[in-house]
Coordinates of C-alpha atoms and ligand atoms in Angstrom, one line a residue:
M1 CA 15.7 -28.3 10.9
D2 CA 12.5 -28.8 8.8
L3 CA 13.6 -27.9 5.3
R4 CA 10.2 -27.2 3.7
N5 CA 10.4 -23.7 2.3
R6 CA 14.1 -23.5 3.3
T7 CA 17.5 -24.1 1.9
I8 CA 20.4 -26.4 2.8
C9 CA 24.0 -25.6 2.0
A10 CA 25.9 -28.9 1.8
S11 CA 28.5 -31.0 0.3
G12 CA 27.6 -34.5 -0.6
F13 CA 27.0 -37.1 -3.3
H14 CA 24.3 -38.6 -5.4
A15 CA 24.3 -41.0 -8.4
P16 CA 21.8 -39.7 -10.9
E17 CA 22.9 -42.3 -13.5
R18 CA 24.5 -45.7 -12.9
G19 CA 28.3 -45.5 -12.8
G20 CA 28.5 -41.7 -12.4
I21 CA 28.8 -40.0 -9.0
D22 CA 27.8 -36.3 -9.0
V23 CA 30.1 -34.8 -6.3
L24 CA 28.3 -31.8 -4.7
E25 CA 30.4 -29.1 -3.1
D26 CA 28.8 -26.3 -1.2
V27 CA 25.6 -26.6 -3.2
L28 CA 22.5 -24.7 -2.1
I29 CA 19.4 -26.9 -2.3
D30 CA 16.1 -25.0 -2.2
V31 CA 13.2 -27.1 -0.9
D32 CA 9.6 -25.9 -1.6
A33 CA 6.6 -26.0 0.8
A34 CA 5.6 -29.5 -0.4
G35 CA 9.1 -30.9 0.4
T36 CA 10.2 -31.1 -3.3
I37 CA 13.6 -29.9 -4.5
D38 CA 13.0 -26.6 -6.2
A39 CA 16.5 -25.7 -7.3
V40 CA 20.2 -26.8 -6.8
H41 CA 22.6 -23.9 -7.0
R42 CA 26.3 -24.8 -7.6
P43 CA 29.3 -22.5 -6.9
A44 CA 30.0 -22.3 -10.7
D45 CA 26.5 -20.8 -11.4
P46 CA 26.7 -17.1 -12.2
D47 CA 24.2 -16.1 -9.6
Y48 CA 25.5 -18.4 -6.8
R49 CA 27.0 -15.7 -4.7
V50 CA 23.9 -13.5 -4.8
V51 CA 21.6 -16.4 -4.1
R52 CA 23.8 -17.5 -1.2
E53 CA 23.8 -14.1 0.4
M54 CA 20.1 -13.8 0.1
R55 CA 19.5 -17.2 1.6
E56 CA 21.9 -16.5 4.5
A57 CA 20.3 -13.2 5.2
S58 CA 16.8 -14.8 5.3
G59 CA 17.8 -16.9 8.3
E60 CA 16.1 -19.8 6.5
M61 CA 19.3 -21.7 5.5
M62 CA 20.9 -24.6 7.2
T63 CA 24.6 -25.2 6.6
L64 CA 26.2 -28.6 7.1
P65 CA 29.5 -28.6 9.1
V66 CA 32.8 -29.7 7.5
G67 CA 33.0 -33.5 7.6
S68 CA 29.3 -34.0 7.1
Y69 CA 27.9 -35.2 3.8
L70 CA 24.5 -35.1 2.3
L71 CA 23.2 -38.2 0.5
P72 CA 19.8 -39.2 -0.9
G73 CA 18.0 -41.4 1.6
F74 CA 18.1 -45.1 1.0
V75 CA 15.3 -47.0 -0.8
D76 CA 15.0 -50.5 0.6
L77 CA 13.1 -52.5 -2.0
H78 CA 12.4 -55.6 0.0
V79 CA 11.5 -55.8 3.7
H80 CA 9.4 -58.3 5.5
A81 CA 8.2 -56.1 8.3
P82 CA 6.9 -58.9 10.6
Q83 CA 10.2 -60.8 10.5
Y84 CA 12.1 -58.1 12.3
P85 CA 12.1 -60.0 15.6
Q86 CA 14.1 -62.9 14.0
L87 CA 16.6 -60.6 12.2
G88 CA 20.0 -62.2 12.5
S89 CA 18.7 -65.7 13.5
A90 CA 17.3 -68.9 12.0
L91 CA 19.5 -68.7 8.9
D92 CA 20.8 -72.3 9.0
V93 CA 18.0 -74.1 7.1
P94 CA 16.8 -73.9 3.5
L95 CA 14.1 -71.5 2.5
E96 CA 11.2 -74.0 2.4
V97 CA 12.1 -75.2 5.9
W98 CA 12.8 -71.7 7.3
L99 CA 9.3 -70.6 6.1
Q100 CA 7.5 -73.5 7.8
K101 CA 9.6 -73.8 10.9
H102 CA 10.4 -70.2 11.8
T103 CA 8.8 -67.6 9.6
F104 CA 5.1 -68.6 9.4
P105 CA 4.8 -69.1 13.2
L106 CA 6.3 -65.7 13.8
E107 CA 4.2 -63.9 11.2
A108 CA 1.1 -65.6 12.6
R109 CA 1.7 -63.7 15.9
Y110 CA 0.7 -60.5 14.1
E111 CA -2.9 -61.5 14.7
D112 CA -2.2 -59.8 18.0
L113 CA -2.5 -56.1 17.3
A114 CA -0.5 -55.0 20.3
F115 CA 2.4 -57.2 19.4
A116 CA 2.2 -55.9 15.8
Q117 CA 2.2 -52.2 17.0
H118 CA 5.2 -52.8 19.2
S119 CA 7.2 -54.7 16.7
Y120 CA 6.4 -52.4 13.7
G121 CA 7.2 -49.3 15.8
L122 CA 10.7 -50.6 16.6
L123 CA 11.3 -51.7 13.0
V124 CA 10.3 -48.3 11.4
E125 CA 12.4 -46.4 13.9
D126 CA 15.4 -48.6 13.3
L127 CA 15.1 -48.5 9.5
L128 CA 14.9 -44.7 9.7
A129 CA 17.9 -44.6 12.0
N130 CA 19.8 -46.7 9.4
G131 CA 19.0 -44.1 6.7
T132 CA 16.1 -45.9 4.9
T133 CA 13.7 -43.1 4.0
T134 CA 11.6 -45.3 1.7
A135 CA 10.8 -49.0 2.3
L136 CA 8.8 -51.5 0.2
Y137 CA 7.2 -53.7 2.8
F138 CA 5.6 -57.2 2.9
A139 CA 3.3 -57.2 6.0
T140 CA 1.3 -60.3 7.0
I141 CA -2.1 -61.6 6.0
H142 CA -3.8 -59.6 8.9
Q143 CA -5.8 -56.6 8.1
A144 CA -5.5 -54.8 11.5
A145 CA -1.8 -55.3 11.8
T146 CA -1.1 -54.2 8.3
R147 CA -3.2 -51.1 8.8
A148 CA -1.1 -50.5 12.0
L149 CA 2.1 -50.6 9.9
V150 CA 0.5 -48.0 7.5
D151 CA -0.3 -45.8 10.5
I152 CA 3.1 -46.2 12.1
C153 CA 5.0 -45.2 8.8
L154 CA 2.8 -42.1 8.5
D155 CA 3.2 -41.2 12.1
K156 CA 7.0 -41.6 12.1
G157 CA 7.4 -40.0 8.6
Q158 CA 8.8 -42.8 6.6
R159 CA 7.8 -43.1 2.9
A160 CA 6.5 -46.6 2.5
L161 CA 4.8 -49.0 0.1
I162 CA 2.9 -51.7 2.0
G163 CA 1.2 -54.9 1.1
K164 CA -1.1 -57.2 2.9
V165 CA 0.4 -60.6 2.1
A166 CA -1.8 -62.8 0.0
M167 CA -1.3 -66.6 0.6
D168 CA -4.2 -69.0 0.3
N169 CA -2.7 -72.3 -1.0
A170 CA -3.5 -75.0 1.5
E171 CA -0.8 -77.2 0.0
E172 CA 2.0 -74.8 1.0
C173 CA 0.6 -72.7 3.8
P174 CA -0.3 -73.9 7.2
D175 CA -3.8 -73.9 8.5
Y176 CA -3.0 -71.4 11.2
Y177 CA -1.5 -68.9 8.8
R178 CA -3.4 -68.7 5.5
D179 CA -6.0 -66.6 3.7
A180 CA -9.3 -68.6 4.0
S181 CA -9.9 -68.5 0.2
P182 CA -8.8 -66.8 -3.0
E183 CA -11.7 -64.3 -2.4
A184 CA -10.4 -63.5 1.1
A185 CA -6.9 -62.9 -0.3
I186 CA -8.2 -60.6 -3.0
E187 CA -10.8 -58.8 -0.9
G188 CA -8.3 -58.3 2.0
T189 CA -5.9 -56.7 -0.5
R190 CA -8.6 -54.5 -1.9
S191 CA -9.6 -53.5 1.6
L192 CA -6.0 -52.4 2.5
I193 CA -5.8 -50.4 -0.8
D194 CA -9.0 -48.6 0.1
Y195 CA -7.7 -47.9 3.6
V196 CA -4.4 -46.5 2.5
R197 CA -5.9 -44.4 -0.3
S198 CA -8.6 -42.8 1.9
L199 CA -6.5 -42.2 5.0
P200 CA -6.9 -38.5 6.0
G201 CA -3.2 -38.1 7.0
N202 CA -2.0 -39.6 3.7
G203 CA -2.9 -36.7 1.4
E204 CA 0.6 -36.6 -0.1
N205 CA 0.5 -40.4 -0.8
R206 CA 3.5 -40.9 1.4
V207 CA 2.2 -44.4 2.0
L208 CA 1.2 -46.4 -1.1
P209 CA -0.6 -49.8 -1.2
V210 CA 0.9 -52.8 -2.9
V211 CA -0.7 -56.0 -4.3
T212 CA 1.4 -58.7 -2.6
P213 CA 1.1 -62.3 -3.6
R214 CA 3.7 -63.9 -1.3
F215 CA 5.1 -66.1 -4.1
I216 CA 3.6 -68.5 -6.6
P217 CA 3.9 -71.6 -4.3
S218 CA 1.8 -70.0 -1.5
C219 CA -1.0 -68.8 -3.8
T220 CA -3.7 -70.6 -5.8
D221 CA -4.1 -69.8 -9.5
A222 CA -7.5 -68.2 -8.6
A223 CA -5.8 -65.8 -6.1
L224 CA -3.0 -65.0 -8.6
A225 CA -5.5 -64.2 -11.3
G226 CA -7.7 -62.1 -9.0
L227 CA -4.7 -60.2 -7.7
G228 CA -3.5 -59.5 -11.2
A229 CA -6.9 -58.1 -12.2
L230 CA -7.0 -56.0 -9.0
A231 CA -3.6 -54.6 -9.7
Q232 CA -4.7 -53.6 -13.2
E233 CA -8.0 -52.1 -11.8
C234 CA -6.4 -50.1 -9.0
G235 CA -3.1 -49.2 -10.9
C236 CA -1.1 -49.9 -7.8
H237 CA 2.3 -51.4 -7.2
V238 CA 2.8 -55.2 -7.2
Q239 CA 5.5 -57.2 -5.3
T240 CA 6.3 -60.8 -5.0
H241 CA 9.2 -63.2 -4.8
C242 CA 10.5 -64.6 -8.1
S243 CA 12.8 -67.5 -9.0
E244 CA 14.5 -67.2 -5.6
S245 CA 16.0 -70.7 -4.9
D246 CA 16.4 -74.0 -6.6
W247 CA 13.4 -75.4 -4.7
E248 CA 11.2 -72.4 -5.5
H249 CA 12.2 -72.1 -9.1
G250 CA 11.7 -75.9 -9.6
Y251 CA 8.3 -75.8 -7.8
V252 CA 6.9 -73.3 -10.3
L253 CA 8.4 -75.1 -13.3
S254 CA 6.7 -78.3 -12.2
R255 CA 3.3 -76.7 -11.2
H256 CA 2.9 -74.3 -14.1
G257 CA 5.3 -75.7 -16.7
M258 CA 7.0 -72.3 -17.0
T259 CA 9.2 -69.9 -15.1
D260 CA 8.0 -67.5 -12.4
T261 CA 8.3 -64.6 -14.7
E262 CA 6.3 -66.2 -17.5
S263 CA 3.6 -67.3 -15.1
L264 CA 3.4 -63.9 -13.2
D265 CA 3.0 -62.2 -16.6
R266 CA 0.0 -64.3 -17.7
F267 CA -1.7 -63.4 -14.5
G268 CA -1.2 -59.7 -15.2
L269 CA 1.3 -59.2 -12.4
L270 CA 4.2 -57.8 -14.4
G271 CA 4.2 -54.1 -15.2
R272 CA 6.0 -50.8 -14.6
K273 CA 5.1 -50.8 -10.9
T274 CA 6.1 -54.4 -10.2
V275 CA 9.1 -55.3 -8.1
L276 CA 10.3 -58.9 -8.1
A277 CA 12.5 -59.9 -5.2
H278 CA 15.6 -62.0 -5.9
A279 CA 15.0 -63.1 -9.5
N280 CA 18.2 -65.2 -9.3
F281 CA 17.3 -67.9 -11.9
L282 CA 16.1 -65.6 -14.7
T283 CA 16.5 -67.0 -18.2
A284 CA 17.4 -64.8 -21.1
G285 CA 13.7 -64.9 -22.1
D286 CA 12.7 -63.9 -18.5
M287 CA 15.0 -60.9 -18.8
D288 CA 13.5 -59.9 -22.1
R289 CA 10.0 -60.2 -20.6
M290 CA 11.0 -58.0 -17.6
K291 CA 12.5 -55.4 -20.0
L292 CA 9.3 -55.4 -22.1
T293 CA 7.0 -55.0 -19.1
E294 CA 9.4 -52.6 -17.4
S295 CA 9.2 -54.6 -14.1
A296 CA 12.0 -54.3 -11.6
V297 CA 14.2 -56.5 -9.5
A298 CA 14.9 -56.1 -5.8
H299 CA 18.4 -57.6 -5.5
C300 CA 19.0 -58.9 -2.0
P301 CA 22.7 -59.9 -1.9
L302 CA 22.9 -61.0 1.7
S303 CA 19.7 -63.1 1.5
N304 CA 21.0 -64.7 -1.7
A305 CA 24.0 -66.1 0.2
Y306 CA 21.7 -67.9 2.7
F307 CA 18.7 -69.1 0.6
A308 CA 19.3 -68.8 -3.1
G309 CA 22.2 -71.2 -3.7
A310 CA 23.0 -68.7 -6.4
V311 CA 23.6 -65.0 -7.0
F312 CA 21.4 -62.7 -9.0
P313 CA 23.2 -61.8 -12.3
L314 CA 23.1 -58.2 -11.5
R315 CA 25.5 -56.8 -14.0
A316 CA 23.9 -58.6 -16.9
A317 CA 20.5 -57.2 -15.8
L318 CA 21.9 -53.7 -15.6
E319 CA 23.5 -53.9 -18.9
K320 CA 20.2 -55.1 -20.4
G321 CA 18.6 -52.0 -19.0
L322 CA 16.4 -53.6 -16.4
H323 CA 15.3 -51.5 -13.4
V324 CA 17.1 -52.8 -10.3
G325 CA 17.4 -51.7 -6.7
L326 CA 18.6 -53.2 -3.5
G327 CA 16.7 -54.9 -0.7
T328 CA 17.7 -56.1 2.7
D329 CA 15.1 -58.9 2.7
V330 CA 14.7 -58.5 6.5
S331 CA 15.0 -61.2 7.8
G332 CA 16.1 -63.5 5.0
G333 CA 19.1 -61.2 5.0
P334 CA 20.7 -60.7 8.5
S335 CA 21.1 -56.9 8.3
A336 CA 18.6 -54.0 8.2
S337 CA 21.4 -51.7 6.9
M338 CA 21.5 -50.6 3.3
F339 CA 25.2 -49.9 3.8
E340 CA 25.7 -53.5 4.6
N341 CA 23.7 -54.6 1.6
C342 CA 25.7 -52.2 -0.7
R343 CA 28.8 -54.0 0.6
G344 CA 27.2 -57.3 0.1
A345 CA 26.2 -56.5 -3.5
I346 CA 29.8 -55.6 -4.3
L347 CA 31.2 -58.7 -2.5
V348 CA 28.9 -61.3 -4.1
S349 CA 29.4 -59.7 -7.5
R350 CA 33.2 -60.1 -7.2
M351 CA 32.8 -63.7 -6.1
L352 CA 30.4 -64.5 -8.9
E353 CA 33.1 -63.1 -11.3
T354 CA 36.1 -65.0 -9.9
G355 CA 34.4 -68.1 -8.7
V356 CA 35.3 -69.3 -5.2
D357 CA 36.6 -72.9 -5.4
P358 CA 40.4 -72.8 -4.6
N359 CA 40.8 -76.3 -6.1
F360 CA 40.6 -74.8 -9.5
A361 CA 43.1 -72.6 -11.3
A362 CA 42.0 -69.0 -11.6
D363 CA 40.8 -69.2 -15.2
A364 CA 39.0 -72.5 -14.6
R365 CA 37.4 -71.1 -11.4
A366 CA 36.0 -68.0 -13.2
T367 CA 33.2 -69.7 -15.1
F368 CA 30.6 -66.9 -15.1
G369 CA 32.2 -64.0 -16.9
P370 CA 32.3 -60.3 -16.0
A371 CA 30.0 -59.7 -13.1
R372 CA 31.7 -57.2 -10.7
I373 CA 30.1 -54.0 -9.7
D374 CA 31.8 -51.2 -7.6
F375 CA 30.7 -48.8 -4.9
R376 CA 29.3 -46.4 -7.4
D377 CA 26.9 -49.0 -8.8
A378 CA 26.0 -50.1 -5.3
F379 CA 25.2 -46.6 -4.2
Y380 CA 23.2 -46.0 -7.3
L381 CA 21.2 -49.2 -6.7
A382 CA 20.5 -48.2 -3.1
T383 CA 19.2 -44.7 -4.0
A384 CA 18.3 -43.7 -7.6
G385 CA 17.9 -47.3 -8.8
G386 CA 15.4 -48.0 -6.1
G387 CA 13.5 -44.8 -7.0
E388 CA 13.5 -45.8 -10.7
A389 CA 12.3 -49.3 -9.8
L390 CA 9.3 -47.9 -7.9
D391 CA 8.7 -45.2 -10.5
L392 CA 8.9 -42.5 -7.8
P393 CA 10.8 -39.2 -7.9
I394 CA 13.2 -40.2 -5.1
G395 CA 16.9 -41.1 -4.8
K396 CA 18.4 -38.1 -6.6
L397 CA 19.1 -34.6 -5.4
V398 CA 17.7 -32.9 -8.5
P399 CA 14.8 -30.4 -9.0
G400 CA 11.4 -32.1 -9.1
Y401 CA 12.5 -34.9 -6.7
H402 CA 11.3 -35.3 -3.1
F403 CA 13.9 -34.0 -0.7
D404 CA 14.4 -37.4 0.9
A405 CA 18.0 -37.2 2.3
I406 CA 20.4 -38.2 5.0
V407 CA 23.5 -36.7 6.5
I408 CA 26.6 -38.8 7.1
D409 CA 28.7 -37.3 9.9
T410 CA 32.2 -38.7 9.5
K411 CA 33.4 -37.0 12.6
V412 CA 31.0 -38.5 15.1
E413 CA 32.5 -40.1 18.2
K414 CA 33.8 -43.7 17.5
S415 CA 33.2 -43.2 13.7
P416 CA 34.5 -46.1 11.6
I417 CA 35.3 -43.6 8.9
R418 CA 38.6 -41.7 8.9
L419 CA 39.3 -39.1 6.2
W420 CA 42.8 -37.7 5.5
D421 CA 43.3 -34.2 4.4
G422 CA 45.1 -34.2 1.1
L423 CA 44.5 -37.9 0.6
D424 CA 40.7 -38.2 0.5
S425 CA 38.7 -36.1 -2.0
G426 CA 35.9 -36.4 -4.4
D427 CA 34.1 -39.7 -4.7
S428 CA 36.9 -41.5 -2.7
I429 CA 35.1 -40.0 0.3
L430 CA 31.9 -41.7 -0.8
Q431 CA 33.8 -44.9 -1.3
K432 CA 34.9 -44.8 2.4
I433 CA 31.4 -44.0 3.5
I434 CA 29.9 -46.9 1.5
Y435 CA 32.5 -49.3 2.9
A436 CA 32.5 -48.2 6.5
A437 CA 29.5 -46.1 7.5
G438 CA 27.0 -47.4 10.0
R439 CA 24.0 -46.1 11.9
A440 CA 26.1 -44.0 14.2
N441 CA 27.2 -41.9 11.3
I442 CA 23.7 -40.9 10.2
S443 CA 23.0 -37.6 12.0
D444 CA 20.0 -36.3 10.2
R445 CA 17.3 -37.5 7.9
W446 CA 14.5 -35.9 6.0
V447 CA 11.5 -37.3 4.1
G448 CA 9.7 -34.8 1.8
G449 CA 11.7 -32.0 3.5
R450 CA 10.4 -33.0 7.0
H451 CA 13.2 -33.6 9.5
I452 CA 12.5 -37.0 11.2
Ligands
GUN1 N1 9.6 -66.6 -0.3 C1 8.3 -66.7 0.2 N2 8.3 -66.0 1.4 C2 9.5 -65.6 1.6 C3 10.1 -64.8 2.7 O1 9.5 -64.4 3.6 N3 11.4 -64.5 2.5 C4 12.1 -64.9 1.5 N4 13.4 -64.6 1.4 N5 11.6 -65.6 0.5 C5 10.3 -66.0 0.6
FE2 FE1 11.7 -61.9 0.9

């Protein structure tokens, strides 16, 4: 049911702050005509009974069945849209080989608009089916294909932030897949921004444009400087990869004599609307700089395991107050599911804390210090943390936020979740959902109150 100008009566969960789960029981959520949450009425509120009777009588209220739970939709902070055809494959080589051998040839195929439309259509449908109501996308260098991704997200109703990838460095990018010049990279980006901002169907800004230098190795300094200036001029989001692997981090140190973060900052690419993917090798100074500029990290735990040779020090970043959310890194990570990436974030944080080499005694193995997060943190990162990172009112079920939400049906046929009366209650139900839920459990989704 479309929920604009309607009410949903539901039980569920959200994580308005890190560490705290707000358990919602039989709340009434009023959604306004624009798809924004107008009010949340709780059973303890003095007027709850009266409001509930009024909403029921109006015939404009949807009630979730027992065993179904309302959650904020997921915010995936790092998706390479063109890499969807190679999801779950080609993960046996290092990043720099993977790019040249597998990824650039695949991305080059998006020159073909029909291929792009087909592939992007499947991706957006599958991400929505997995509960991702907002995605921050890298597209390719191609204007037509990137515009097609914009059109598809609008058509299918996903909230999306989309960048034409800028990559013009002939030293690192192949002839067959490269912006012809810094000007081509910059003007192509400007052209996509203009397209997104003037699209008639995009009045509510459900799709936003993103300045997207692929990463420092693939861009010339002229392109990076021009893209920084363009981001300042247009006030739009920025995304790139940062200090991802030993090779990448080392490349930037040797080319620029400084870290990725320092270099991106001098080009004007760090700000409140910047999302840096990975950021595994951040120094203490880099973290200070990110805090100062209010830029965010897209933590991609599954991808870290394949390409980084290290794990992002998530807990340290959170304790420092950095904005952090989660990314699947399709296809550097092998799963498009944010549930899988929540589980991955918990898992890698535990291994970072304990160490993993059984040849050492426990205390000698644990070299890193406290690093573990739990399901509450992971859920926060996948929802409110992502919204915070993007500076958008999404990821929480509170007044003033977009009603972007999903329903987890724990009773669906072949559900991997089993709940026991008298044993499971409160946020332990959410814990089971985070650890076990999959696509089959997601029965409904809304973006801006629209049922999709
Ligand atoms: N660095 C530059 N391009 C990419 C990419 O496509 N995926 C990942 N994981 N890292 C990158
Ligand atoms: Fe990536």
